[in-house]
Amino acid sequence: MSTFDYDLFVVGGGSGGVRAARIAAGHGAKVAVAEESRVGGTCVIRGCVPKKLLSYAAHFHEDFEDARAYGWSSGEATFDWPTLIANKDKEIDRLNGIYKKLLSGSNVALLESRAVLLDPHTLDVGGKKVTAKEILIAVGGWPEMPVLPGIEFAISSNEAFHLPRLPKDVVIVGGGYIALEFAGIFNGLGARAHLLYRGEQILRGFDNDVRNFAATEIVKKGVNLRTHADVVKIEAIGERRRVTLKDGGIIDCDVVMYATGRSPKTDGMGLREVGVELAKDASIKVDAFSKTSIGNIHAIGDCTNRVNLTPVAIKEGHAYADTVFGGKSWCVDHATIASAVFSHPPIGVVGRTEEEARASGLALDIYKAEFKPLKHTLSGRDERTLMKLVVDRESQVVLGAHMVGMDAPEIIQALAIAVKMRATKSQFDATMAVHPTAAEEFVTMRTPVAAA
Ligand code: NDP
């Protein structure tokens, strides 16, 4: 008989924690999850899911316009922010309920309180001591706001989901996933969106062609993208906000939103005190099996700052539960993970960028296709699509596939299988096209455009 209250105590009821809890319970473990906010975590409650719903809403703007060239006419389209937010909230409530049911259906106890470690087997959960043989930390991350005069007048993505009204104009600071996604959302819904990025070009770390192409398309859609734009202060002028830039520029707006990265949410939960080693960025140090410096404490997901994506956290949680409770030891392969930016137009990428591949000393064949999507031949919309393959010249293995344009996330998901399997360019070529699609370009690119 175990002397502990639980075999496993999971701190954090996000996608990763919930998956680990359910799988461990399925292996026969007695499991509890503590969640201080709402079960579902960042992705479901204040991230991927509500973001994508808002992104769909923003796309209708162009759909109404494009439909005219296809013979449709209707009255003037109008948009109501409170309706969108209320419907989005209803859906998030539904998903939150499903997550809770999944836990109870798996016999996992849910403790809706904050949990703090007292020793490697004991936690304070809302003022009550709880013991567990194994502890899994899955507390995720939180928006990082830089120190800056007036930063208290700025919001993060957390608050962007609950604005009482659609801003007339919005300043978004950052050039990564969240900044681009919200620039697309606000711009598409009719706000004037200013996107301020501190460096040379947005999307640092992405393929340079993708970065340049995406920037051009985003600007064409009406976003006021400014690079080398450093904010020095934010002021509140009544209900309005004034953003002052280093170059002296001033932008007045309704809302200033920072999307300048996220930090592991590991503060004040007793980790260091019980001997769990943290990195400089406050992420939890783990090995390939998500084990921390304390043998019975593991950590998964964004709080470990490996690859901060929901499906990665879910897989890490599953691997942990199988390994520790299922007698089946495996760990997550973090190589060649596809990802998407749900900007307008969206971006899908998998594998290596041209720059990464070159830096590793490989000779490459680069294939590129750039075209106007068929849909816009009638609509006349000035939107283009980019597709790119990075191929190792010697082995002809496709090292990376990159796309900017309509449906890029959907297309890249399927293509990721081939890239993960290390398919060669000739295997891509041997794959018959599905016509007429945009995706067919990935199997019909015949001639390398640049050689090195
Ligand atoms: P990112 O790391 O993607 O981007 C942060 C951006 O903010 C970068 O452009 C960075 O510039 C800039 N920045 C950082 N610090 C400052 C500062 N002090 N002042 C001005 N600019 C600054 O972070 P996000 O917040 O967009 O997203 C966090 C993470 O969440 C992502 O990395 C991703 O892992 C995940 N995510 C995934 C999504 C998806 O899969 N679709 C959607 C949303 C989030 P620089 O490049 O110069 O450092």
XYZ file of C-alpha atoms and ligand atoms in Angstrom:
500
model
C 0.000 0.000 0.000
C 1.325 3.439 -0.942
C 1.929 5.794 1.952
C 1.241 8.757 -0.319
C -2.118 10.396 -1.017
C -1.499 10.028 -4.756
C 0.789 8.079 -7.059
C 0.994 11.150 -9.281
C 0.282 14.795 -8.615
C 0.206 17.020 -11.679
C 0.617 20.762 -11.189
C -1.079 22.496 -14.101
C -4.214 21.492 -15.988
C -3.181 22.505 -19.485
C -3.039 20.232 -22.495
C 0.199 18.525 -21.387
C -0.756 18.042 -17.749
C -4.198 16.717 -18.576
C -2.809 14.223 -21.092
C -0.210 12.962 -18.610
C -2.818 12.651 -15.845
C -5.265 10.691 -17.987
C -2.670 8.324 -19.403
C -1.147 7.677 -15.969
C -4.614 7.008 -14.539
C -5.228 4.623 -17.423
C -2.110 2.750 -16.338
C -3.708 2.344 -12.914
C -2.147 5.264 -11.032
C -4.072 7.300 -8.473
C -3.810 10.805 -9.903
C -4.719 14.387 -9.009
C -4.328 17.606 -10.968
C -4.110 21.074 -9.433
C -5.159 24.028 -11.566
C -5.384 27.549 -10.168
C -7.079 29.040 -13.224
C -9.252 27.143 -15.712
C -8.613 23.592 -16.891
C -7.491 23.625 -20.500
C -4.457 25.855 -20.076
C -3.070 28.465 -22.409
C -4.020 26.735 -25.645
C -7.677 26.218 -24.868
C -8.424 29.159 -22.593
C -6.242 32.047 -23.811
C -4.201 30.851 -26.767
C -4.476 28.670 -29.857
C -8.198 27.967 -29.819
C -9.698 31.411 -29.117
C -6.996 32.948 -31.334
C -8.017 30.769 -34.251
C -11.689 31.610 -33.759
C -10.841 35.317 -33.876
C -8.670 34.679 -36.906
C -11.591 33.014 -38.724
C -13.717 36.051 -37.904
C -11.097 38.368 -39.363
C -10.962 36.408 -42.630
C -14.657 37.060 -43.382
C -13.846 40.668 -44.147
C -12.043 39.628 -47.342
C -14.444 36.766 -48.053
C -17.358 39.206 -48.332
C -15.363 41.327 -50.779
C -14.058 38.375 -52.805
C -17.522 36.841 -53.107
C -18.702 39.694 -55.326
C -16.461 38.604 -58.210
C -18.101 35.195 -57.940
C -21.525 36.683 -58.473
C -22.653 37.060 -54.906
C -24.178 40.215 -53.589
C -25.571 40.988 -50.195
C -26.196 43.995 -48.027
C -23.344 45.881 -46.457
C -21.440 43.546 -44.127
C -21.126 44.784 -40.573
C -19.198 43.332 -37.689
C -20.107 43.141 -34.006
C -17.206 42.483 -31.614
C -19.352 41.657 -28.530
C -21.146 38.914 -30.506
C -17.844 37.373 -31.544
C -16.419 37.530 -28.014
C -19.597 36.098 -26.450
C -19.684 33.199 -28.926
C -15.965 32.581 -28.484
C -16.401 32.564 -24.689
C -19.270 30.090 -24.989
C -17.053 27.747 -26.990
C -14.172 28.111 -24.511
C -16.599 27.322 -21.655
C -17.699 24.220 -23.551
C -14.113 23.064 -24.060
C -13.292 23.795 -20.423
C -16.234 21.556 -19.467
C -15.008 18.802 -21.791
C -11.540 18.926 -20.246
C -13.054 18.630 -16.768
C -15.195 15.690 -17.891
C -12.177 14.009 -19.442
C -10.441 14.214 -16.079
C -13.367 12.925 -14.020
C -14.058 10.247 -16.646
C -10.493 9.043 -16.184
C -10.835 9.043 -12.379
C -8.415 11.932 -11.984
C -9.138 14.224 -9.015
C -9.227 17.927 -9.907
C -8.154 20.380 -7.202
C -8.959 23.895 -8.350
C -6.242 25.614 -6.328
C -2.672 26.762 -6.580
C -0.112 24.112 -5.640
C 3.252 24.916 -4.054
C 5.979 22.374 -3.396
C 6.988 21.932 0.247
C 9.355 18.987 -0.247
C 9.896 16.489 -3.085
C 6.793 14.542 -2.066
C 4.596 17.164 -0.409
C 2.602 20.061 -1.805
C 0.494 22.781 -0.314
C -2.677 22.800 -2.374
C -4.899 25.707 -1.424
C -3.769 25.483 2.207
C -4.026 21.700 2.448
C -1.045 19.332 2.543
C -1.053 16.655 -0.147
C 1.580 13.968 -0.700
C 2.504 12.146 -3.885
C 5.057 9.576 -4.988
C 5.620 11.308 -8.310
C 5.110 14.969 -9.174
C 4.738 16.413 -12.662
C 5.123 20.141 -13.218
C 3.171 21.351 -16.243
C 2.552 24.992 -15.388
C 3.166 26.488 -18.839
C 4.210 30.030 -19.550
C 2.986 33.588 -19.208
C 3.382 36.722 -21.388
C 6.650 38.542 -20.829
C 6.236 42.328 -20.603
C 9.460 44.361 -20.811
C 10.250 47.022 -18.214
C 9.343 50.338 -19.786
C 7.765 53.614 -18.641
C 4.021 53.178 -18.993
C 4.053 49.415 -19.617
C 1.107 49.222 -17.205
C -0.980 50.855 -19.947
C -0.248 47.967 -22.332
C -2.053 44.634 -22.499
C -0.876 41.154 -23.429
C -2.670 38.553 -25.522
C -4.439 37.417 -22.331
C -6.445 40.635 -22.189
C -6.807 40.960 -25.968
C -9.342 38.135 -25.852
C -11.596 40.125 -23.523
C -11.511 43.697 -24.798
C -14.917 45.293 -24.261
C -14.873 46.739 -27.774
C -12.881 46.450 -30.973
C -10.167 49.121 -30.873
C -10.237 51.707 -33.634
C -6.466 51.551 -33.754
C -4.026 49.237 -32.044
C -0.255 49.133 -31.621
C 1.188 45.631 -31.420
C 4.790 45.256 -30.286
C 6.745 42.155 -31.357
C 7.529 40.298 -34.533
C 6.814 36.678 -33.618
C 3.842 34.318 -33.641
C 1.458 36.229 -31.409
C 2.220 39.700 -32.756
C 1.616 38.615 -36.348
C -1.495 36.661 -35.504
C -3.115 39.563 -33.653
C -2.046 42.080 -36.284
C -3.990 39.943 -38.768
C -6.963 39.648 -36.449
C -7.308 43.336 -35.617
C -6.578 44.457 -39.167
C -9.057 41.979 -40.622
C -11.766 43.046 -38.204
C -11.388 46.660 -39.256
C -8.986 48.224 -36.761
C -5.950 50.171 -37.892
C -3.105 47.861 -36.841
C 0.436 49.133 -36.283
C 2.968 46.331 -35.916
C 6.223 47.476 -34.336
C 9.261 45.241 -34.560
C 12.599 46.161 -33.015
C 14.874 44.421 -35.558
C 15.550 44.303 -39.272
C 12.791 41.870 -40.205
C 9.929 40.065 -38.427
C 9.918 36.319 -37.689
C 13.536 35.916 -36.644
C 14.528 32.267 -36.975
C 12.227 31.603 -39.927
C 13.543 31.166 -43.472
C 14.568 34.564 -44.862
C 12.363 34.192 -47.939
C 9.418 33.448 -45.650
C 10.182 36.473 -43.496
C 10.431 38.875 -46.423
C 7.455 37.436 -48.274
C 5.237 37.401 -45.193
C 6.187 40.984 -44.348
C 5.269 42.132 -47.866
C 1.915 40.336 -47.804
C 1.054 41.581 -44.329
C 1.734 45.157 -45.386
C -0.354 44.657 -48.541
C -3.259 43.706 -46.304
C -3.054 47.054 -44.603
C -0.985 46.466 -41.483
C 1.379 49.346 -40.746
C 4.551 47.309 -40.161
C 7.472 49.319 -38.846
C 10.855 47.666 -38.354
C 13.673 49.108 -36.211
C 10.861 50.475 -34.074
C 11.769 50.677 -30.395
C 9.163 51.904 -27.964
C 10.577 54.195 -25.278
C 7.383 55.039 -23.398
C 3.648 54.583 -23.288
C 1.306 57.206 -21.872
C -2.386 57.211 -21.100
C -4.220 60.216 -22.439
C -7.722 59.722 -21.147
C -8.946 56.459 -22.652
C -6.333 56.664 -25.416
C -2.717 55.515 -25.409
C 0.314 57.356 -26.800
C 3.325 55.326 -27.882
C 6.626 57.168 -28.275
C 9.356 55.576 -30.368
C 13.117 55.981 -30.031
C 13.249 57.827 -33.353
C 10.818 60.388 -31.935
C 7.790 58.991 -33.746
C 4.456 59.031 -31.919
C 1.478 56.761 -32.449
C -1.843 57.382 -30.705
C -4.143 54.416 -30.361
C -6.890 52.742 -28.301
C -4.872 49.690 -27.308
C -1.192 48.831 -26.988
C -0.545 45.116 -27.002
C 2.795 43.490 -26.226
C 3.613 40.117 -27.780
C 7.269 39.980 -26.870
C 7.625 36.371 -25.842
C 6.461 34.204 -22.980
C 8.275 33.070 -19.823
C 8.006 29.840 -17.852
C 5.461 30.303 -15.056
C 7.702 28.769 -12.423
C 7.863 31.619 -9.908
C 6.869 31.168 -6.289
C 5.989 27.498 -6.442
C 8.821 26.200 -4.296
C 10.800 24.573 -7.095
C 14.242 25.988 -6.264
C 13.570 25.519 -2.544
C 13.077 21.764 -2.922
C 16.121 21.427 -5.161
C 14.648 21.496 -8.667
C 17.217 23.183 -10.890
C 16.047 26.058 -13.029
C 17.812 27.627 -16.011
C 18.585 31.368 -16.216
C 15.294 31.991 -18.019
C 13.418 30.319 -15.117
C 12.621 27.236 -17.194
C 12.907 23.856 -15.487
C 15.970 21.847 -16.497
C 14.986 18.369 -17.654
C 16.563 15.386 -19.399
C 15.190 13.665 -22.495
C 12.648 11.874 -20.279
C 11.477 15.171 -18.732
C 13.124 14.293 -15.434
C 14.288 17.265 -13.319
C 17.260 17.327 -10.951
C 14.994 15.640 -8.377
C 14.337 12.036 -9.379
C 10.600 11.859 -8.660
C 9.797 15.299 -10.094
C 9.331 15.686 -13.839
C 8.349 18.687 -15.944
C 6.787 19.024 -19.381
C 5.558 21.705 -21.771
C 6.318 25.417 -21.932
C 7.720 25.555 -18.387
C 10.681 23.547 -19.709
C 11.147 25.905 -22.681
C 12.019 23.189 -25.198
C 9.657 23.568 -28.150
C 6.758 25.650 -26.864
C 3.853 24.211 -28.786
C 0.731 22.443 -27.500
C 1.187 19.172 -29.409
C 4.736 18.947 -28.060
C 3.541 19.346 -24.457
C 0.867 16.717 -25.049
C 3.390 14.241 -26.398
C 5.831 14.970 -23.584
C 3.028 14.307 -21.079
C 2.078 11.067 -22.799
C 5.676 9.855 -22.945
C 6.141 10.703 -19.269
C 3.042 8.778 -18.186
C 3.898 5.721 -20.296
C 7.488 5.754 -19.048
C 6.840 6.222 -15.341
C 3.503 4.407 -14.968
C 3.036 2.246 -18.063
C 6.247 0.229 -18.137
C 6.865 1.537 -21.658
C 9.785 3.904 -21.799
C 9.944 6.421 -24.633
C 10.810 10.056 -25.102
C 9.782 12.767 -27.522
C 11.768 13.434 -30.667
C 11.985 17.226 -30.824
C 13.508 17.292 -34.310
C 11.613 18.433 -37.406
C 8.463 19.739 -35.752
C 6.109 21.573 -38.086
C 4.552 24.808 -36.942
C 2.219 27.459 -38.245
C 1.722 31.150 -37.726
C -1.940 31.992 -38.170
C -1.132 35.376 -39.589
C -2.988 36.767 -42.607
C -1.871 35.161 -44.868
C -0.844 32.199 -42.728
C 2.562 30.532 -42.649
C 3.421 26.840 -42.385
C 6.938 25.522 -41.971
C 8.670 22.248 -41.261
C 12.323 21.340 -41.100
C 15.341 23.439 -41.812
C 15.529 26.943 -43.200
C 17.887 27.639 -46.077
C 20.086 29.651 -43.703
C 20.318 26.841 -41.121
C 21.087 24.239 -43.753
C 23.796 26.422 -45.315
C 25.322 27.164 -41.918
C 25.738 23.427 -41.363
C 27.945 23.336 -44.466
C 25.569 21.511 -46.809
C 25.369 22.180 -50.522
C 21.726 22.815 -51.331
C 19.207 22.799 -54.108
C 16.542 25.402 -53.458
C 13.148 25.175 -55.120
C 10.687 28.031 -55.023
C 7.262 28.727 -56.410
C 5.477 32.047 -56.131
C 2.065 32.581 -57.617
C -1.354 34.156 -57.349
C -3.805 31.615 -55.878
C -6.505 30.532 -58.342
C -9.203 31.967 -56.067
C -7.823 35.440 -56.585
C -7.762 35.303 -60.368
C -11.452 36.212 -60.211
C -11.458 38.188 -56.992
C -8.542 40.290 -58.217
C -7.105 40.375 -54.720
C -3.420 41.169 -54.742
C -2.329 38.236 -52.604
C 0.429 35.830 -53.515
C 1.617 32.485 -52.220
C 5.185 31.340 -51.611
C 6.357 27.736 -51.440
C 9.920 26.682 -50.906
C 11.821 23.436 -50.572
C 15.311 23.184 -49.116
C 16.999 20.069 -50.504
C 20.354 18.537 -49.565
C 22.116 18.329 -52.925
C 24.111 15.231 -52.115
C 21.412 12.988 -50.648
C 18.499 14.827 -52.300
C 16.653 14.618 -48.959
C 14.108 17.414 -48.517
C 15.364 19.145 -45.387
C 12.724 21.828 -45.148
C 9.399 22.904 -46.597
C 8.093 26.439 -46.153
C 4.897 28.121 -47.237
C 3.234 31.498 -46.907
C -0.316 31.662 -48.210
C -3.863 30.433 -47.961
C -4.150 27.029 -46.205
C -0.408 26.862 -45.457
C -0.919 25.329 -41.967
C -3.166 22.562 -43.352
C -0.796 21.800 -46.221
C 2.335 21.781 -44.061
C 0.787 19.345 -41.590
C 0.513 16.698 -44.311
C 3.856 17.557 -45.849
C 5.506 17.236 -42.436
C 5.075 13.459 -42.664
C 7.216 13.326 -45.786
C 9.854 15.667 -44.376
C 9.945 13.774 -41.083
C 10.414 10.528 -43.068
C 13.330 12.177 -44.885
C 11.698 11.835 -48.269
C 13.863 12.764 -51.232
C 13.077 15.290 -53.909
C 12.567 12.481 -56.432
C 9.958 10.951 -54.102
C 8.203 14.305 -54.009
C 8.390 14.360 -57.829
C 7.010 10.825 -58.073
C 3.947 11.916 -56.115
C 1.112 12.762 -58.477
C -0.307 16.257 -58.138
C -3.840 16.918 -56.950
C -5.132 19.446 -59.418
C -6.075 22.251 -59.129
C -4.673 22.923 -55.678
C -1.983 25.146 -54.273
C -0.396 22.164 -52.529
C 0.402 20.506 -55.867
C 3.207 23.030 -56.329
C 5.155 21.118 -53.681
C 5.350 18.082 -56.000
C 5.749 19.910 -59.287
C 8.739 22.182 -58.695
C 11.169 21.009 -61.367
C 14.171 23.322 -61.444
C 16.248 24.591 -58.558
C 16.222 28.366 -58.487
C 19.468 28.911 -56.677
C 22.441 26.708 -56.137
C 25.185 26.849 -53.551
P 8.015 34.942 -30.045
O 9.229 34.481 -29.357
O 7.480 34.204 -31.206
O 8.252 36.437 -30.521
C 8.612 37.439 -29.629
C 8.846 38.703 -30.429
O 9.001 39.804 -29.551
C 10.104 38.622 -31.277
O 9.842 39.278 -32.482
C 11.119 39.379 -30.437
O 12.086 40.023 -31.197
C 10.240 40.441 -29.802
N 10.747 40.931 -28.532
C 11.237 40.203 -27.500
N 11.553 40.996 -26.463
C 11.266 42.265 -26.868
C 11.377 43.533 -26.229
N 11.833 43.663 -25.001
N 10.993 44.613 -26.928
C 10.528 44.503 -28.188
N 10.384 43.320 -28.829
C 10.758 42.216 -28.166
O 6.950 35.126 -28.891
P 5.362 35.255 -28.897
O 5.054 36.047 -27.678
O 4.849 35.707 -30.211
O 4.898 33.754 -28.679
C 5.446 32.974 -27.620
C 5.575 31.540 -28.029
O 4.292 30.946 -28.009
C 6.076 31.293 -29.439
O 7.461 31.321 -29.553
C 5.510 29.939 -29.744
O 6.374 28.972 -29.193
C 4.198 29.954 -28.994
N 3.078 30.279 -29.901
C 2.801 29.459 -30.940
C 1.760 29.738 -31.789
C 1.466 28.848 -32.938
O 1.942 27.716 -32.946
N 0.718 29.318 -33.941
C 0.898 30.904 -31.590
C 1.301 31.696 -30.475
C 2.338 31.391 -29.672
P 13.460 39.297 -31.619
O 13.112 38.317 -32.663
O 14.299 40.425 -32.104
O 14.009 38.660 -30.379
